[in-house]
Coordinates of C-alpha atoms in Angstrom, one line a residue:
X1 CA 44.4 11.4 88.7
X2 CA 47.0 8.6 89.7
X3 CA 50.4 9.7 88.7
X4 CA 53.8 8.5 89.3
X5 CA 55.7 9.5 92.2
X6 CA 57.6 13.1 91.5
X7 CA 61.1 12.8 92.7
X8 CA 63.2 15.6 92.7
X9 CA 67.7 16.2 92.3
X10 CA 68.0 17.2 95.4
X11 CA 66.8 14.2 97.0
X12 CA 68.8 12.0 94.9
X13 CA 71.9 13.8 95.3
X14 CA 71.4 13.9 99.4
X15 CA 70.7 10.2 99.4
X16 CA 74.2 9.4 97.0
X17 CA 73.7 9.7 93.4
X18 CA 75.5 12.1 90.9
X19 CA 74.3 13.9 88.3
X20 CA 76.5 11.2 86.1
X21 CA 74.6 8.9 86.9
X22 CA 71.1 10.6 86.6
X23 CA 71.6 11.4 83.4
X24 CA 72.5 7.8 82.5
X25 CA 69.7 6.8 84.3
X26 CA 67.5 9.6 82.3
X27 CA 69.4 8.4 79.0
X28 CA 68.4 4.2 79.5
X29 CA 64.8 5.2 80.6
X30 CA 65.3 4.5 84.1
X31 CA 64.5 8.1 84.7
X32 CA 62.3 10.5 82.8
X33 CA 62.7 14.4 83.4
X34 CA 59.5 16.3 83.9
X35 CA 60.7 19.9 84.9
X36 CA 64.1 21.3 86.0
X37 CA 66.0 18.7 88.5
X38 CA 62.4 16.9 89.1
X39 CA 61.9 13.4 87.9
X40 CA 59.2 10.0 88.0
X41 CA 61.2 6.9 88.2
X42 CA 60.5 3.9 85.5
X43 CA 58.0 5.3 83.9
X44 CA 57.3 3.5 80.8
X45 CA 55.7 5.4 77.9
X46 CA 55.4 8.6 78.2
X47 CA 52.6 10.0 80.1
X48 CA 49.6 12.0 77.6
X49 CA 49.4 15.4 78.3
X50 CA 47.2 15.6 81.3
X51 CA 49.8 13.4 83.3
X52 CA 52.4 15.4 82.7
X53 CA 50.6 18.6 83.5
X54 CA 50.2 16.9 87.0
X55 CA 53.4 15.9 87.4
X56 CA 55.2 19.3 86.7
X57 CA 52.4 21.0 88.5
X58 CA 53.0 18.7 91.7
X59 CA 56.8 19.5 90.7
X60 CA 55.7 23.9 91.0
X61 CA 54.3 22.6 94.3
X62 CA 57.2 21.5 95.7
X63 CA 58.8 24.3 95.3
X64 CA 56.7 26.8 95.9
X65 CA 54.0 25.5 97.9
X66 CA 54.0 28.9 100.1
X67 CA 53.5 31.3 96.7
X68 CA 49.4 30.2 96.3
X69 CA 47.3 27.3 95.2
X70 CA 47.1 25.1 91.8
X71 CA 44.3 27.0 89.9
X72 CA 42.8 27.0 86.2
X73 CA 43.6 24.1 84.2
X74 CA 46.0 23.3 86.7
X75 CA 43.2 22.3 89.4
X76 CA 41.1 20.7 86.5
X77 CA 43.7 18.6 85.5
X78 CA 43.9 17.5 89.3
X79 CA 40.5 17.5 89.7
X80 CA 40.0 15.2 86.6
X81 CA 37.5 17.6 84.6
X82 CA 38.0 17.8 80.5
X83 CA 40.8 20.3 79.7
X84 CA 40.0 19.5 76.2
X85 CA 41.3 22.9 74.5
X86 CA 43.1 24.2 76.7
X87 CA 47.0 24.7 76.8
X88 CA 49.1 22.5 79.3
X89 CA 52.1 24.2 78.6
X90 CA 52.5 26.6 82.1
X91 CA 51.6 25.9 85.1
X92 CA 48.2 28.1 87.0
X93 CA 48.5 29.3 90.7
X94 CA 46.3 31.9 92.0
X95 CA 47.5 34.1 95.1
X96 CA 45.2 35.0 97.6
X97 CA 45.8 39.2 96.7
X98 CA 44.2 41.4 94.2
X99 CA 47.0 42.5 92.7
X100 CA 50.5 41.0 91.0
X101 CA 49.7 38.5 88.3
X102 CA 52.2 37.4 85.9
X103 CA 53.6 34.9 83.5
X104 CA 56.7 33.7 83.0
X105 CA 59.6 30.6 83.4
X106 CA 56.5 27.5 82.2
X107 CA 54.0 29.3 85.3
X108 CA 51.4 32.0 85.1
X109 CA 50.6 33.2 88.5
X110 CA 47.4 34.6 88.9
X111 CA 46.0 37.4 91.7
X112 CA 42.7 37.1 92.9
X113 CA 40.4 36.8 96.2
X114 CA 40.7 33.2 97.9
X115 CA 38.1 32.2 100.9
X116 CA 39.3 29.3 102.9
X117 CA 36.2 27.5 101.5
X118 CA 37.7 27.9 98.3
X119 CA 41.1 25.7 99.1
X120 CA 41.0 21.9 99.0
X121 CA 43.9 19.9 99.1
X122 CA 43.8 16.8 96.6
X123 CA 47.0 14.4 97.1
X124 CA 48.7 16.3 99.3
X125 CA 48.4 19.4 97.0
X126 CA 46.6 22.2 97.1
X127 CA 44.2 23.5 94.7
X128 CA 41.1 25.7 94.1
X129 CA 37.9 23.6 95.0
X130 CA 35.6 22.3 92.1
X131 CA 33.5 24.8 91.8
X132 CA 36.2 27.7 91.8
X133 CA 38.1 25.8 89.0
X134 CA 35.2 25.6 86.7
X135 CA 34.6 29.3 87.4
X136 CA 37.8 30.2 87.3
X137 CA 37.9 28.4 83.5
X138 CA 35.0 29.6 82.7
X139 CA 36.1 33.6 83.2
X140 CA 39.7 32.4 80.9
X141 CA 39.6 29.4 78.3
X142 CA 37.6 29.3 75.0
X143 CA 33.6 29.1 75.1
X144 CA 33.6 25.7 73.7
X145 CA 37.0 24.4 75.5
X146 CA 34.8 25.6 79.3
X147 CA 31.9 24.2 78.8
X148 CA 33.3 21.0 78.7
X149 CA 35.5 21.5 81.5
X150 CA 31.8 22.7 83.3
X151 CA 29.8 19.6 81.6
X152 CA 32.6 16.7 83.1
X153 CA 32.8 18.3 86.6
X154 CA 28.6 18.2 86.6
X155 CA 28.9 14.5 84.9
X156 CA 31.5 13.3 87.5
X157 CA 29.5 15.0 90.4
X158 CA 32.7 17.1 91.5
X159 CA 30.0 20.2 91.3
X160 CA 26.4 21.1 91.5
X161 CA 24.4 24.1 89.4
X162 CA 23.6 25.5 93.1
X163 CA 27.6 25.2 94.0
X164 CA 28.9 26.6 90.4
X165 CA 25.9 30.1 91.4
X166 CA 27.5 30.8 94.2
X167 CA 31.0 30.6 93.4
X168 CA 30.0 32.7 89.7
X169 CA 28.5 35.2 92.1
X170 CA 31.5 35.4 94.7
X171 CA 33.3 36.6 91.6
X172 CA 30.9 39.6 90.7
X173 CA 32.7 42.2 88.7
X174 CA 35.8 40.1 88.0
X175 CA 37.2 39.6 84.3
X176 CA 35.5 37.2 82.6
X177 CA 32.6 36.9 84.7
X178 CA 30.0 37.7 81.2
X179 CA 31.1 34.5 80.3
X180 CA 31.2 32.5 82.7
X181 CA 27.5 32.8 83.1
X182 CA 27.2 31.8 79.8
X183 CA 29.3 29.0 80.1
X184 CA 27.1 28.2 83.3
X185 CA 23.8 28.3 81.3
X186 CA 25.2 26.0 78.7
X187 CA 26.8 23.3 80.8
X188 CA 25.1 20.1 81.1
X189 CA 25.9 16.9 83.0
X190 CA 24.2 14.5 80.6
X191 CA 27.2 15.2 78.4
X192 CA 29.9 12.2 78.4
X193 CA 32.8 13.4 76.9
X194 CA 34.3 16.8 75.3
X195 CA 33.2 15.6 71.9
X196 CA 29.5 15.2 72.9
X197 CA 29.4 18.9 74.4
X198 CA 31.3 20.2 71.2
X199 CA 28.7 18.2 69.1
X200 CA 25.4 19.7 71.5
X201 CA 27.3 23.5 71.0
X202 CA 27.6 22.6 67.2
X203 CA 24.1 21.5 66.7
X204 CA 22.6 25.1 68.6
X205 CA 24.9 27.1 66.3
X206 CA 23.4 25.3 63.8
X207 CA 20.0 26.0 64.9
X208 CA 19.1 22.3 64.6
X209 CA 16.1 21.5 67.3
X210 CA 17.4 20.6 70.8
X211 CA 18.1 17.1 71.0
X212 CA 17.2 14.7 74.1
X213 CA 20.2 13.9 75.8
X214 CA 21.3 10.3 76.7
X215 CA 18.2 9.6 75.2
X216 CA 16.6 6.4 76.6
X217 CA 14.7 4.1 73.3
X218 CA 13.0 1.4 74.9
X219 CA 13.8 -1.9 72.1
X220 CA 12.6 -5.6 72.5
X221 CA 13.7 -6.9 75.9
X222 CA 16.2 -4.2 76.2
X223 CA 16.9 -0.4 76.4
X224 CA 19.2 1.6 74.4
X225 CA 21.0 4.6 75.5
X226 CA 21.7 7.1 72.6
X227 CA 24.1 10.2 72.7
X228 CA 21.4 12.6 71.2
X229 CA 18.2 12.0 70.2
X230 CA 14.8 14.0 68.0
X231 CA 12.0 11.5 68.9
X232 CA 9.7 13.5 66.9
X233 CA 12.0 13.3 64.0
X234 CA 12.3 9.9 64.7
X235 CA 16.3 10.4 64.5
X236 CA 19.6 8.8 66.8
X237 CA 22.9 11.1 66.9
X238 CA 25.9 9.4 68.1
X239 CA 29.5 10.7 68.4
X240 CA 31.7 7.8 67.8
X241 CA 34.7 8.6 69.9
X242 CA 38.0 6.5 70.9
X243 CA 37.2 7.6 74.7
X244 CA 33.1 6.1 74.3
X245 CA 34.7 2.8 73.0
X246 CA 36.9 2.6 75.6
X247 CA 34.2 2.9 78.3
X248 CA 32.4 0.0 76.3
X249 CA 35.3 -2.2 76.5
X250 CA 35.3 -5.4 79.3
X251 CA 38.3 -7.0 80.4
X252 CA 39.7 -9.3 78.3
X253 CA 37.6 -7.5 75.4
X254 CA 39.0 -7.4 72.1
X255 CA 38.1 -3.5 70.8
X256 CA 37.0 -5.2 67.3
X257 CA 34.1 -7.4 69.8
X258 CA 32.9 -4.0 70.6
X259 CA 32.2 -2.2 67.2
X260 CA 30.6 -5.4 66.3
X261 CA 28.4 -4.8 69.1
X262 CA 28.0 -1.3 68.5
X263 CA 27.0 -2.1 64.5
X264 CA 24.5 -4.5 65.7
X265 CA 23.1 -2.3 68.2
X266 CA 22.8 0.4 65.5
X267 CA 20.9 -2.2 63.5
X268 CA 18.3 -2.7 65.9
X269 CA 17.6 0.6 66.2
X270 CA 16.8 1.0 62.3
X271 CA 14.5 -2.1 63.1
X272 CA 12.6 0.2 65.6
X273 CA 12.0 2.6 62.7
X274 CA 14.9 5.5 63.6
X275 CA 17.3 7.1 61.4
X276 CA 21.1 6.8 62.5
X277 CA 23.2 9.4 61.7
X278 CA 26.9 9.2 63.1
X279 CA 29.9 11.5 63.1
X280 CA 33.3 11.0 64.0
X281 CA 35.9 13.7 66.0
X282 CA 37.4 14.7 62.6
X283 CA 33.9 16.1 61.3
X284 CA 33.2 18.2 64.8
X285 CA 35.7 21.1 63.1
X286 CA 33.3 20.7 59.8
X287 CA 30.1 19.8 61.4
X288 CA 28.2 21.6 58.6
X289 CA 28.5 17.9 56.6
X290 CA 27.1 16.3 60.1
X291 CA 24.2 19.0 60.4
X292 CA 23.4 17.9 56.3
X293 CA 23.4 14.7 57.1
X294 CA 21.3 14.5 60.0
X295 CA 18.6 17.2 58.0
X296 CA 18.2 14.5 55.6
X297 CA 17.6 11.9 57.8
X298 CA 14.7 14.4 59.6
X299 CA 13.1 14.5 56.0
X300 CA 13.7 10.8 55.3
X301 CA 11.5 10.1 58.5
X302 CA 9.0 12.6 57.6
X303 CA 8.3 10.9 54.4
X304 CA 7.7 7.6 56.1
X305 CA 4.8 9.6 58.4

């Protein structure tokens, strides 16, 4: 993740400036605080969530760079995996010792085993490695809220299934390890986006029949790519999130361009005799309505056998 550069008081004051003047600075938006006497210069609007994680967690690193590694959502954020679900609001480090754990003043500092292959540094930082982080994760956040940290570090290839045993194995006995083989038997790769594994974890609560992932329909002269898809139910699933339309989008491309596309697209896949059944983020926390509407669109496709 590219974030601005973190610069902290103390190099200010050393090269000159006062804190009159830094808080002038911070008060025109020439300066923008993002921890106790640390700062990114010019920075615009604000940076979402994830940025700032980074920033103050570079900030942490700083500072106490000796005292363990970045960990937990701390090394996802790094790492750019999903941290959809998770809180940003402290800083993780793990220490390298089984014992002394705490939380307090924005950092929770965890204690746990740490092999050397278990250590990368990532801008100048260090962190757990991929696979550790999703473990890690995995043993701590919400079923739902791990699996898509595990599904975007298989997506972006940061991990493999062989990688994710080992380092689930390395941490037999630990808390939380139940679960993070359960997270590790539900991850998937195929998934795009946090809202496409919340969907997939929605529809097997459900007990809706697995669906094909990234399912590939073969149209005239083209192919289409579909989020989820029942081919023997004759039936397309798509999650229409902002971050999908925003991978669709070309330079230069007015976003309206693309859900004209994306309305003719679903048009031609009527035409090749499947049912379309859509859902926004809004409906994933009442999927129920979703599951209704893509039962009747199984039974409208029966009655056409």
């Amino acid at each position: 993740m590219d974030s601005p550069q973190i610069i902290l008081r103390r190099q200010l004051i050393a090269a000159g400036w006062t804190d009159h003047e830094l808080r002038r600075r911070e008060r025109i938006g020439e300066l923008l605080r993002v921890g106790r006497g640390a700062y990114v210069e010019a920075p615009g609007n604000r940076p979402r969530f994830e940025a700032l994680h980074a920033l103050l967690a570079g900030v942490h690193e700083e500072r106490h760079a000796g005292d363990g590694v970045l960990s937990h959502v701390s090394a996802a954020v790094l790492h750019g995996m999903s941290t959809w679900g998770q809180r940003l609001d402290r800083v993780h480090r793990t220490r390298d010792r089984r014992t002394g754990g705490r939380v307090g003043g924005g950092v929770h500092l965890h204690a746990a085993p740490l092999a050397p292959h278990e250590v990368v540094e990532h801008a100048g930082v260090l962190v757990t490695a991929p696979a550790r982080t999703v473990v890690d994760v995995a043993r701590t956040a919400d079923l739902d809220a791990a699996v898509a940290t595990a599904d975007s570090a298989l997506h972006k290839h940061l991990v493999d299934r062989d990688g994710l045993a080992r380092a689930v194995a390395r941490c037999a006995g630990w808390p939380g390890v139940p679960q993070a083989r359960r997270v590790l038997a539900l991850a998937d790769g195929r998934s795009h986006s946090a809202g496409e594994t919340r969907s997939r974890l929605a529809m097997q609560r459900a007990g809706l029949p697995p669906p094909v992932l990234q399912w590939k329909v073969q149209g005239v002269g083209r192919t289409f790519e579909v989020d989820f898809g029942w081919p023997e139910q004759a039936t397309v699933g798509e999650f229409d999130g902002l971050a999908k339309y925003g991978r669709l989008l070309k330079p230069g491309q007015d976003p309206a361009e693309v859900v004209v596309q994306e309305k003719l697209r679903e048009d031609e896949l009527r035409d090749l005799g499947l049912r379309v059944v859509r859902w926004t983020w809004d409906e994933l926390d009442r999927f129920d309505v979703v599951v209704e509407r893509i039962l009747r669109a199984f039974a409208a496709s029966e009655q056409r056998r």
